[in-house]
Amino acid sequence: MTEQTETLPAPHLPVVRLRVPTHEDAFAWHRLFHDREVMEFLGGTPAELSMYEELTARQRRHDAELGFCLWTLLDEAGEPIGFAGAQPWPRDWGPTGEIEIGWRLARAAWGKGYATAAAHATLERLRAARVPAVTAVVDAGNERSAAVARRLGMVLSETFTRPGTGAERRLAHCFRLTL
């Protein structure tokens, strides 16, 4: 058995930790993401606590079954500031059957390098789990997340129109990276 290590982020990026989400993290995620700016490109309306309870439970299953999930993202002090990780694409449109890498941070954590550092740590974990490639589906208007995808070396490969009516129908860019 070989020892697996995570590559540390570049010196200019903060140190982050990723942990499998606990039931208590549902409450933290609900609190951190109960912000219209955070949810702007995800429908605009903060989600109910029950959605985060289901999401954290599903991520614990993903970790147990797949070896990866959307992990709780902790800052240098060990405080939750969001999530980052990967999961099978959960929708019936877009990159069906592929693994999506993603991140969502509390507004107070934006612009500090946490998303990029967490995404790099996620890629290392996915390589260790022998995931061959990842996608990142980013709302066409979300330049901050698109910039993170580009910093990872991801390439824009497709554009989808999200299903829905009115404001729900938005363009989404699909970035890809072979690991």
Short mmCIF file of N, CA and C in Angstrom, two decimals:
data_model
loop_
_atom_site.label_atom_id
_atom_site.label_comp_id
_atom_site.label_asym_id
_atom_site.label_seq_id
_atom_site.Cartn_x
_atom_site.Cartn_y
_atom_site.Cartn_z
N MET A 1 0.84 -1.17 0.00
CA MET A 1 0.00 0.00 0.00
C MET A 1 0.89 1.24 0.00
N THR A 2 0.62 2.16 -0.90
CA THR A 2 1.42 3.37 -0.96
C THR A 2 0.74 4.48 -0.19
N GLU A 3 1.55 5.32 0.37
CA GLU A 3 1.02 6.46 1.12
C GLU A 3 0.59 7.54 0.14
N GLN A 4 -0.59 8.10 0.37
CA GLN A 4 -1.09 9.17 -0.48
C GLN A 4 -0.95 10.49 0.25
N THR A 5 -0.43 11.47 -0.45
CA THR A 5 -0.29 12.80 0.12
C THR A 5 -0.97 13.80 -0.78
N GLU A 6 -1.42 14.88 -0.21
CA GLU A 6 -2.01 15.96 -0.99
C GLU A 6 -0.95 16.98 -1.31
N THR A 7 -0.97 17.47 -2.52
CA THR A 7 -0.07 18.54 -2.89
C THR A 7 -0.56 19.81 -2.21
N LEU A 8 0.34 20.48 -1.54
CA LEU A 8 -0.02 21.73 -0.89
C LEU A 8 -0.21 22.82 -1.94
N PRO A 9 -1.12 23.74 -1.69
CA PRO A 9 -1.32 24.82 -2.66
C PRO A 9 -0.07 25.69 -2.76
N ALA A 10 -0.01 26.46 -3.84
CA ALA A 10 1.09 27.39 -4.03
C ALA A 10 1.20 28.30 -2.81
N PRO A 11 2.40 28.83 -2.54
CA PRO A 11 2.60 29.64 -1.33
C PRO A 11 1.64 30.83 -1.21
N HIS A 12 1.16 31.37 -2.30
CA HIS A 12 0.29 32.54 -2.23
C HIS A 12 -1.16 32.16 -1.93
N LEU A 13 -1.47 30.86 -1.90
CA LEU A 13 -2.83 30.43 -1.59
C LEU A 13 -2.94 30.06 -0.12
N PRO A 14 -4.11 30.25 0.46
CA PRO A 14 -4.27 29.89 1.87
C PRO A 14 -4.27 28.38 2.06
N VAL A 15 -3.98 27.96 3.27
CA VAL A 15 -4.06 26.55 3.63
C VAL A 15 -5.52 26.26 3.97
N VAL A 16 -6.05 25.21 3.38
CA VAL A 16 -7.43 24.83 3.64
C VAL A 16 -7.47 23.35 4.00
N ARG A 17 -8.55 22.97 4.65
CA ARG A 17 -8.80 21.55 4.95
C ARG A 17 -10.16 21.20 4.38
N LEU A 18 -10.27 19.98 3.92
CA LEU A 18 -11.53 19.46 3.42
C LEU A 18 -11.90 18.26 4.29
N ARG A 19 -13.14 18.23 4.78
CA ARG A 19 -13.58 17.09 5.58
C ARG A 19 -14.95 16.63 5.09
N VAL A 20 -15.24 15.37 5.31
CA VAL A 20 -16.55 14.84 4.96
C VAL A 20 -17.58 15.61 5.79
N PRO A 21 -18.65 16.11 5.14
CA PRO A 21 -19.62 16.92 5.89
C PRO A 21 -20.36 16.11 6.95
N THR A 22 -20.52 16.71 8.09
CA THR A 22 -21.28 16.11 9.19
C THR A 22 -22.72 16.61 9.12
N HIS A 23 -23.57 16.01 9.94
CA HIS A 23 -24.96 16.49 10.00
C HIS A 23 -24.97 17.96 10.44
N GLU A 24 -24.08 18.33 11.36
CA GLU A 24 -24.02 19.71 11.84
C GLU A 24 -23.62 20.68 10.73
N ASP A 25 -22.89 20.19 9.73
CA ASP A 25 -22.49 21.06 8.63
C ASP A 25 -23.68 21.53 7.81
N ALA A 26 -24.78 20.79 7.84
CA ALA A 26 -25.99 21.26 7.16
C ALA A 26 -26.41 22.61 7.72
N PHE A 27 -26.32 22.77 9.02
CA PHE A 27 -26.67 24.05 9.65
C PHE A 27 -25.67 25.13 9.27
N ALA A 28 -24.38 24.76 9.23
CA ALA A 28 -23.35 25.74 8.85
C ALA A 28 -23.53 26.16 7.40
N TRP A 29 -23.76 25.21 6.49
CA TRP A 29 -23.95 25.56 5.09
C TRP A 29 -25.18 26.44 4.92
N HIS A 30 -26.25 26.11 5.62
CA HIS A 30 -27.47 26.93 5.53
C HIS A 30 -27.18 28.36 5.96
N ARG A 31 -26.45 28.52 7.05
CA ARG A 31 -26.11 29.86 7.55
C ARG A 31 -25.18 30.59 6.59
N LEU A 32 -24.14 29.91 6.10
CA LEU A 32 -23.15 30.53 5.23
C LEU A 32 -23.72 30.93 3.87
N PHE A 33 -24.67 30.15 3.38
CA PHE A 33 -25.20 30.39 2.03
C PHE A 33 -26.54 31.11 2.04
N HIS A 34 -27.00 31.52 3.19
CA HIS A 34 -28.27 32.25 3.27
C HIS A 34 -28.01 33.72 2.91
N ASP A 35 -27.65 33.91 1.64
CA ASP A 35 -27.20 35.20 1.16
C ASP A 35 -27.51 35.25 -0.33
N ARG A 36 -28.25 36.24 -0.76
CA ARG A 36 -28.65 36.33 -2.17
C ARG A 36 -27.45 36.47 -3.10
N GLU A 37 -26.38 37.13 -2.64
CA GLU A 37 -25.18 37.24 -3.48
C GLU A 37 -24.52 35.89 -3.69
N VAL A 38 -24.44 35.09 -2.63
CA VAL A 38 -23.86 33.75 -2.73
C VAL A 38 -24.69 32.89 -3.69
N MET A 39 -26.00 33.06 -3.64
CA MET A 39 -26.91 32.23 -4.45
C MET A 39 -27.25 32.86 -5.80
N GLU A 40 -26.65 33.98 -6.14
CA GLU A 40 -26.99 34.71 -7.36
C GLU A 40 -27.03 33.84 -8.60
N PHE A 41 -26.04 32.99 -8.78
CA PHE A 41 -25.96 32.17 -9.99
C PHE A 41 -26.53 30.78 -9.80
N LEU A 42 -27.19 30.58 -8.67
CA LEU A 42 -27.80 29.29 -8.35
C LEU A 42 -29.30 29.45 -8.11
N GLY A 43 -29.90 30.38 -8.78
CA GLY A 43 -31.33 30.61 -8.63
C GLY A 43 -31.68 31.85 -7.84
N GLY A 44 -30.72 32.40 -7.09
CA GLY A 44 -30.91 33.65 -6.39
C GLY A 44 -31.55 33.57 -5.03
N THR A 45 -32.27 32.51 -4.75
CA THR A 45 -32.97 32.40 -3.48
C THR A 45 -32.25 31.41 -2.56
N PRO A 46 -31.94 31.80 -1.34
CA PRO A 46 -31.33 30.86 -0.40
C PRO A 46 -32.22 29.64 -0.18
N ALA A 47 -31.59 28.49 -0.03
CA ALA A 47 -32.31 27.22 0.14
C ALA A 47 -32.72 27.01 1.59
N GLU A 48 -33.69 26.16 1.76
CA GLU A 48 -34.17 25.78 3.10
C GLU A 48 -33.15 24.84 3.77
N LEU A 49 -33.18 24.80 5.10
CA LEU A 49 -32.30 23.93 5.86
C LEU A 49 -32.44 22.47 5.43
N SER A 50 -33.66 22.02 5.17
CA SER A 50 -33.88 20.62 4.79
C SER A 50 -33.09 20.23 3.55
N MET A 51 -32.89 21.17 2.62
CA MET A 51 -32.11 20.87 1.42
C MET A 51 -30.66 20.58 1.79
N TYR A 52 -30.11 21.35 2.73
CA TYR A 52 -28.73 21.12 3.16
C TYR A 52 -28.61 19.84 3.99
N GLU A 53 -29.63 19.50 4.74
CA GLU A 53 -29.61 18.23 5.48
C GLU A 53 -29.54 17.06 4.49
N GLU A 54 -30.33 17.13 3.43
CA GLU A 54 -30.31 16.08 2.41
C GLU A 54 -28.97 16.09 1.67
N LEU A 55 -28.48 17.29 1.33
CA LEU A 55 -27.22 17.40 0.59
C LEU A 55 -26.04 16.85 1.39
N THR A 56 -25.94 17.17 2.66
CA THR A 56 -24.81 16.66 3.46
C THR A 56 -24.91 15.14 3.61
N ALA A 57 -26.13 14.61 3.77
CA ALA A 57 -26.31 13.16 3.86
C ALA A 57 -25.87 12.49 2.55
N ARG A 58 -26.26 13.07 1.41
CA ARG A 58 -25.88 12.51 0.11
C ARG A 58 -24.36 12.56 -0.06
N GLN A 59 -23.72 13.63 0.42
CA GLN A 59 -22.27 13.73 0.28
C GLN A 59 -21.56 12.70 1.14
N ARG A 60 -22.08 12.39 2.31
CA ARG A 60 -21.49 11.33 3.13
C ARG A 60 -21.57 9.99 2.39
N ARG A 61 -22.69 9.73 1.71
CA ARG A 61 -22.83 8.50 0.92
C ARG A 61 -21.83 8.50 -0.24
N HIS A 62 -21.72 9.64 -0.94
CA HIS A 62 -20.75 9.71 -2.04
C HIS A 62 -19.34 9.39 -1.54
N ASP A 63 -18.95 9.98 -0.42
CA ASP A 63 -17.61 9.74 0.09
C ASP A 63 -17.40 8.26 0.40
N ALA A 64 -18.39 7.63 1.04
CA ALA A 64 -18.28 6.21 1.39
C ALA A 64 -18.24 5.32 0.15
N GLU A 65 -19.02 5.66 -0.86
CA GLU A 65 -19.14 4.81 -2.04
C GLU A 65 -18.11 5.14 -3.13
N LEU A 66 -17.77 6.41 -3.29
CA LEU A 66 -16.92 6.84 -4.41
C LEU A 66 -15.52 7.27 -3.99
N GLY A 67 -15.38 7.64 -2.72
CA GLY A 67 -14.09 8.15 -2.25
C GLY A 67 -13.93 9.65 -2.43
N PHE A 68 -15.00 10.32 -2.85
CA PHE A 68 -14.99 11.78 -2.98
C PHE A 68 -16.41 12.29 -2.83
N CYS A 69 -16.51 13.59 -2.56
CA CYS A 69 -17.81 14.22 -2.35
C CYS A 69 -17.60 15.74 -2.35
N LEU A 70 -18.65 16.46 -2.04
CA LEU A 70 -18.51 17.89 -1.74
C LEU A 70 -18.16 17.96 -0.26
N TRP A 71 -16.91 18.25 0.02
CA TRP A 71 -16.43 18.29 1.40
C TRP A 71 -16.69 19.66 2.02
N THR A 72 -16.80 19.68 3.33
CA THR A 72 -16.86 20.95 4.03
C THR A 72 -15.48 21.58 3.95
N LEU A 73 -15.45 22.84 3.56
CA LEU A 73 -14.21 23.59 3.40
C LEU A 73 -13.96 24.38 4.68
N LEU A 74 -12.80 24.14 5.26
CA LEU A 74 -12.41 24.80 6.51
C LEU A 74 -11.25 25.75 6.26
N ASP A 75 -11.30 26.90 6.90
CA ASP A 75 -10.20 27.87 6.77
C ASP A 75 -9.05 27.49 7.68
N GLU A 76 -8.04 28.37 7.75
CA GLU A 76 -6.85 28.11 8.55
C GLU A 76 -7.16 27.88 10.02
N ALA A 77 -8.23 28.49 10.52
CA ALA A 77 -8.62 28.34 11.93
C ALA A 77 -9.53 27.13 12.16
N GLY A 78 -9.85 26.40 11.10
CA GLY A 78 -10.70 25.23 11.24
C GLY A 78 -12.19 25.54 11.20
N GLU A 79 -12.54 26.76 10.76
CA GLU A 79 -13.94 27.17 10.70
C GLU A 79 -14.52 26.89 9.31
N PRO A 80 -15.75 26.37 9.25
CA PRO A 80 -16.38 26.16 7.94
C PRO A 80 -16.59 27.48 7.21
N ILE A 81 -16.21 27.48 5.93
CA ILE A 81 -16.42 28.67 5.10
C ILE A 81 -17.15 28.33 3.80
N GLY A 82 -17.52 27.05 3.64
CA GLY A 82 -18.24 26.64 2.46
C GLY A 82 -18.03 25.17 2.18
N PHE A 83 -18.13 24.81 0.90
CA PHE A 83 -17.81 23.45 0.50
C PHE A 83 -17.03 23.48 -0.80
N ALA A 84 -16.33 22.37 -1.05
CA ALA A 84 -15.60 22.17 -2.30
C ALA A 84 -15.44 20.68 -2.47
N GLY A 85 -15.38 20.25 -3.71
CA GLY A 85 -15.20 18.83 -3.96
C GLY A 85 -15.76 18.44 -5.29
N ALA A 86 -16.24 17.21 -5.37
CA ALA A 86 -16.77 16.70 -6.63
C ALA A 86 -17.86 15.69 -6.35
N GLN A 87 -18.72 15.54 -7.34
CA GLN A 87 -19.80 14.57 -7.27
C GLN A 87 -20.24 14.23 -8.69
N PRO A 88 -20.93 13.11 -8.86
CA PRO A 88 -21.49 12.84 -10.18
C PRO A 88 -22.48 13.95 -10.54
N TRP A 89 -22.46 14.38 -11.81
CA TRP A 89 -23.36 15.45 -12.26
C TRP A 89 -24.79 15.02 -11.94
N PRO A 90 -25.54 15.82 -11.15
CA PRO A 90 -26.83 15.36 -10.61
C PRO A 90 -28.06 15.69 -11.45
N ARG A 91 -27.89 16.24 -12.65
CA ARG A 91 -29.05 16.69 -13.40
C ARG A 91 -29.21 15.90 -14.69
N ASP A 92 -30.40 16.02 -15.32
CA ASP A 92 -30.65 15.30 -16.57
C ASP A 92 -30.32 16.13 -17.80
N TRP A 93 -29.66 17.25 -17.62
CA TRP A 93 -29.15 18.07 -18.72
C TRP A 93 -27.67 18.31 -18.45
N GLY A 94 -26.96 18.77 -19.43
CA GLY A 94 -25.53 19.06 -19.24
C GLY A 94 -24.67 17.82 -19.35
N PRO A 95 -23.57 17.77 -18.60
CA PRO A 95 -22.60 16.69 -18.75
C PRO A 95 -23.02 15.41 -18.00
N THR A 96 -24.14 14.86 -18.40
CA THR A 96 -24.70 13.67 -17.75
C THR A 96 -23.67 12.54 -17.75
N GLY A 97 -23.52 11.90 -16.60
CA GLY A 97 -22.60 10.78 -16.46
C GLY A 97 -21.17 11.18 -16.13
N GLU A 98 -20.90 12.47 -16.04
CA GLU A 98 -19.54 12.94 -15.75
C GLU A 98 -19.42 13.35 -14.28
N ILE A 99 -18.19 13.55 -13.85
CA ILE A 99 -17.90 14.01 -12.48
C ILE A 99 -17.71 15.52 -12.53
N GLU A 100 -18.46 16.22 -11.68
CA GLU A 100 -18.37 17.68 -11.63
C GLU A 100 -17.58 18.10 -10.39
N ILE A 101 -16.64 18.99 -10.60
CA ILE A 101 -15.93 19.62 -9.49
C ILE A 101 -16.64 20.95 -9.22
N GLY A 102 -16.73 21.31 -7.94
CA GLY A 102 -17.42 22.55 -7.63
C GLY A 102 -17.03 23.10 -6.27
N TRP A 103 -17.47 24.31 -6.02
CA TRP A 103 -17.17 25.02 -4.79
C TRP A 103 -18.26 26.05 -4.55
N ARG A 104 -18.52 26.32 -3.30
CA ARG A 104 -19.42 27.42 -2.91
C ARG A 104 -18.90 27.94 -1.58
N LEU A 105 -18.66 29.23 -1.51
CA LEU A 105 -18.10 29.84 -0.31
C LEU A 105 -19.00 30.92 0.23
N ALA A 106 -18.92 31.11 1.53
CA ALA A 106 -19.60 32.23 2.17
C ALA A 106 -19.04 33.52 1.59
N ARG A 107 -19.85 34.53 1.52
CA ARG A 107 -19.46 35.83 0.93
C ARG A 107 -18.18 36.37 1.59
N ALA A 108 -18.06 36.23 2.89
CA ALA A 108 -16.89 36.75 3.61
C ALA A 108 -15.58 36.07 3.20
N ALA A 109 -15.67 34.90 2.56
CA ALA A 109 -14.47 34.16 2.16
C ALA A 109 -14.07 34.40 0.71
N TRP A 110 -14.83 35.19 -0.01
CA TRP A 110 -14.53 35.45 -1.42
C TRP A 110 -13.25 36.27 -1.58
N GLY A 111 -12.56 36.04 -2.69
CA GLY A 111 -11.41 36.86 -3.07
C GLY A 111 -10.15 36.62 -2.27
N LYS A 112 -10.08 35.51 -1.53
CA LYS A 112 -8.93 35.23 -0.68
C LYS A 112 -8.15 34.00 -1.11
N GLY A 113 -8.55 33.39 -2.23
CA GLY A 113 -7.85 32.22 -2.74
C GLY A 113 -8.36 30.89 -2.21
N TYR A 114 -9.37 30.90 -1.36
CA TYR A 114 -9.88 29.65 -0.78
C TYR A 114 -10.43 28.70 -1.84
N ALA A 115 -11.20 29.21 -2.78
CA ALA A 115 -11.81 28.34 -3.80
C ALA A 115 -10.72 27.67 -4.64
N THR A 116 -9.73 28.42 -5.05
CA THR A 116 -8.65 27.85 -5.86
C THR A 116 -7.86 26.83 -5.06
N ALA A 117 -7.52 27.15 -3.81
CA ALA A 117 -6.78 26.21 -2.97
C ALA A 117 -7.58 24.92 -2.76
N ALA A 118 -8.86 25.06 -2.47
CA ALA A 118 -9.71 23.88 -2.25
C ALA A 118 -9.88 23.08 -3.53
N ALA A 119 -9.99 23.75 -4.66
CA ALA A 119 -10.13 23.04 -5.93
C ALA A 119 -8.86 22.26 -6.26
N HIS A 120 -7.69 22.83 -5.99
CA HIS A 120 -6.44 22.10 -6.21
C HIS A 120 -6.39 20.86 -5.31
N ALA A 121 -6.77 21.00 -4.03
CA ALA A 121 -6.80 19.85 -3.12
C ALA A 121 -7.80 18.80 -3.62
N THR A 122 -8.93 19.25 -4.15
CA THR A 122 -9.92 18.32 -4.70
C THR A 122 -9.34 17.54 -5.87
N LEU A 123 -8.64 18.23 -6.77
CA LEU A 123 -8.05 17.53 -7.92
C LEU A 123 -7.06 16.46 -7.47
N GLU A 124 -6.27 16.75 -6.44
CA GLU A 124 -5.33 15.75 -5.93
C GLU A 124 -6.07 14.53 -5.39
N ARG A 125 -7.15 14.77 -4.66
CA ARG A 125 -7.94 13.65 -4.13
C ARG A 125 -8.60 12.86 -5.25
N LEU A 126 -9.06 13.54 -6.29
CA LEU A 126 -9.70 12.85 -7.42
C LEU A 126 -8.67 12.02 -8.19
N ARG A 127 -7.47 12.54 -8.34
CA ARG A 127 -6.41 11.76 -8.99
C ARG A 127 -6.12 10.50 -8.19
N ALA A 128 -6.07 10.63 -6.86
CA ALA A 128 -5.82 9.48 -5.99
C ALA A 128 -6.96 8.46 -6.10
N ALA A 129 -8.18 8.93 -6.35
CA ALA A 129 -9.34 8.04 -6.53
C ALA A 129 -9.45 7.53 -7.97
N ARG A 130 -8.48 7.90 -8.80
CA ARG A 130 -8.40 7.46 -10.20
C ARG A 130 -9.58 7.94 -11.05
N VAL A 131 -10.05 9.14 -10.75
CA VAL A 131 -11.07 9.76 -11.60
C VAL A 131 -10.34 10.28 -12.83
N PRO A 132 -10.78 9.91 -14.04
CA PRO A 132 -10.01 10.26 -15.25
C PRO A 132 -10.18 11.70 -15.73
N ALA A 133 -11.32 12.32 -15.42
CA ALA A 133 -11.58 13.68 -15.92
C ALA A 133 -12.68 14.31 -15.09
N VAL A 134 -12.71 15.65 -15.11
CA VAL A 134 -13.75 16.38 -14.38
C VAL A 134 -14.31 17.49 -15.26
N THR A 135 -15.52 17.90 -14.90
CA THR A 135 -16.15 19.05 -15.52
C THR A 135 -16.45 20.06 -14.43
N ALA A 136 -16.64 21.30 -14.83
CA ALA A 136 -17.15 22.34 -13.93
C ALA A 136 -18.20 23.09 -14.74
N VAL A 137 -19.42 23.09 -14.26
CA VAL A 137 -20.49 23.80 -14.94
C VAL A 137 -20.69 25.12 -14.20
N VAL A 138 -20.47 26.21 -14.93
CA VAL A 138 -20.45 27.54 -14.33
C VAL A 138 -21.44 28.44 -15.07
N ASP A 139 -22.28 29.11 -14.33
CA ASP A 139 -23.20 30.08 -14.96
C ASP A 139 -22.37 31.04 -15.81
N ALA A 140 -22.86 31.33 -17.00
CA ALA A 140 -22.12 32.19 -17.93
C ALA A 140 -21.80 33.56 -17.34
N GLY A 141 -22.57 34.02 -16.39
CA GLY A 141 -22.32 35.32 -15.78
C GLY A 141 -21.39 35.28 -14.58
N ASN A 142 -20.99 34.10 -14.14
CA ASN A 142 -20.20 33.96 -12.92
C ASN A 142 -18.70 33.95 -13.26
N GLU A 143 -18.16 35.13 -13.48
CA GLU A 143 -16.76 35.25 -13.86
C GLU A 143 -15.82 34.77 -12.76
N ARG A 144 -16.18 34.94 -11.49
CA ARG A 144 -15.29 34.49 -10.40
C ARG A 144 -15.07 32.97 -10.46
N SER A 145 -16.15 32.22 -10.63
CA SER A 145 -16.00 30.75 -10.71
C SER A 145 -15.33 30.33 -12.00
N ALA A 146 -15.61 31.01 -13.10
CA ALA A 146 -14.94 30.70 -14.36
C ALA A 146 -13.44 30.93 -14.21
N ALA A 147 -13.04 31.96 -13.48
CA ALA A 147 -11.62 32.24 -13.28
C ALA A 147 -10.96 31.12 -12.47
N VAL A 148 -11.66 30.58 -11.47
CA VAL A 148 -11.12 29.45 -10.71
C VAL A 148 -10.92 28.27 -11.65
N ALA A 149 -11.91 27.97 -12.48
CA ALA A 149 -11.80 26.84 -13.41
C ALA A 149 -10.59 27.03 -14.33
N ARG A 150 -10.40 28.22 -14.84
CA ARG A 150 -9.25 28.48 -15.72
C ARG A 150 -7.93 28.34 -14.96
N ARG A 151 -7.88 28.79 -13.69
CA ARG A 151 -6.65 28.64 -12.90
C ARG A 151 -6.30 27.17 -12.67
N LEU A 152 -7.29 26.29 -12.73
CA LEU A 152 -7.05 24.85 -12.59
C LEU A 152 -6.55 24.23 -13.89
N GLY A 153 -6.58 25.01 -14.96
CA GLY A 153 -6.19 24.49 -16.26
C GLY A 153 -7.36 23.93 -17.06
N MET A 154 -8.58 24.17 -16.58
CA MET A 154 -9.76 23.68 -17.27
C MET A 154 -10.01 24.50 -18.53
N VAL A 155 -10.60 23.86 -19.53
CA VAL A 155 -10.85 24.48 -20.83
C VAL A 155 -12.35 24.51 -21.08
N LEU A 156 -12.84 25.65 -21.53
CA LEU A 156 -14.25 25.77 -21.90
C LEU A 156 -14.52 24.85 -23.08
N SER A 157 -15.47 23.93 -22.93
CA SER A 157 -15.72 22.97 -24.00
C SER A 157 -17.13 23.02 -24.56
N GLU A 158 -18.11 23.47 -23.78
CA GLU A 158 -19.49 23.51 -24.24
C GLU A 158 -20.23 24.61 -23.51
N THR A 159 -21.35 25.00 -24.08
CA THR A 159 -22.28 25.90 -23.41
C THR A 159 -23.66 25.27 -23.48
N PHE A 160 -24.33 25.22 -22.34
CA PHE A 160 -25.67 24.66 -22.23
C PHE A 160 -26.65 25.76 -21.87
N THR A 161 -27.90 25.56 -22.20
CA THR A 161 -28.96 26.40 -21.67
C THR A 161 -29.64 25.60 -20.57
N ARG A 162 -29.61 26.15 -19.35
CA ARG A 162 -30.26 25.47 -18.24
C ARG A 162 -31.76 25.45 -18.49
N PRO A 163 -32.43 24.33 -18.24
CA PRO A 163 -33.87 24.27 -18.42
C PRO A 163 -34.59 25.19 -17.45
N GLY A 164 -35.80 25.55 -17.78
CA GLY A 164 -36.62 26.38 -16.91
C GLY A 164 -37.35 27.42 -17.72
N THR A 165 -37.96 28.31 -17.00
CA THR A 165 -38.69 29.40 -17.65
C THR A 165 -38.14 30.73 -17.16
N GLY A 166 -38.26 31.73 -17.99
CA GLY A 166 -37.83 33.08 -17.61
C GLY A 166 -36.39 33.14 -17.17
N ALA A 167 -36.17 33.70 -15.98
CA ALA A 167 -34.82 33.89 -15.45
C ALA A 167 -34.11 32.57 -15.15
N GLU A 168 -34.87 31.47 -15.00
CA GLU A 168 -34.25 30.17 -14.75
C GLU A 168 -33.45 29.69 -15.96
N ARG A 169 -33.88 30.07 -17.17
CA ARG A 169 -33.20 29.67 -18.41
C ARG A 169 -31.98 30.57 -18.60
N ARG A 170 -30.84 30.06 -18.21
CA ARG A 170 -29.61 30.83 -18.32
C ARG A 170 -28.57 29.97 -19.00
N LEU A 171 -27.57 30.62 -19.56
CA LEU A 171 -26.46 29.89 -20.16
C LEU A 171 -25.51 29.41 -19.08
N ALA A 172 -24.99 28.21 -19.29
CA ALA A 172 -24.01 27.64 -18.38
C ALA A 172 -22.84 27.13 -19.21
N HIS A 173 -21.63 27.52 -18.82
CA HIS A 173 -20.42 27.06 -19.50
C HIS A 173 -19.94 25.78 -18.84
N CYS A 174 -19.50 24.84 -19.66
CA CYS A 174 -18.96 23.59 -19.16
C CYS A 174 -17.46 23.57 -19.45
N PHE A 175 -16.67 23.57 -18.38
CA PHE A 175 -15.22 23.48 -18.48
C PHE A 175 -14.83 22.03 -18.23
N ARG A 176 -13.76 21.58 -18.88
CA ARG A 176 -13.31 20.20 -18.71
C ARG A 176 -11.80 20.15 -18.44
N LEU A 177 -11.40 19.09 -17.73
CA LEU A 177 -9.99 18.85 -17.44
C LEU A 177 -9.76 17.34 -17.38
N THR A 178 -8.79 16.86 -18.12
CA THR A 178 -8.37 15.46 -18.01
C THR A 178 -7.34 15.39 -16.91
N LEU A 179 -7.50 14.42 -16.01
CA LEU A 179 -6.60 14.31 -14.85
C LEU A 179 -5.44 13.37 -15.12
#
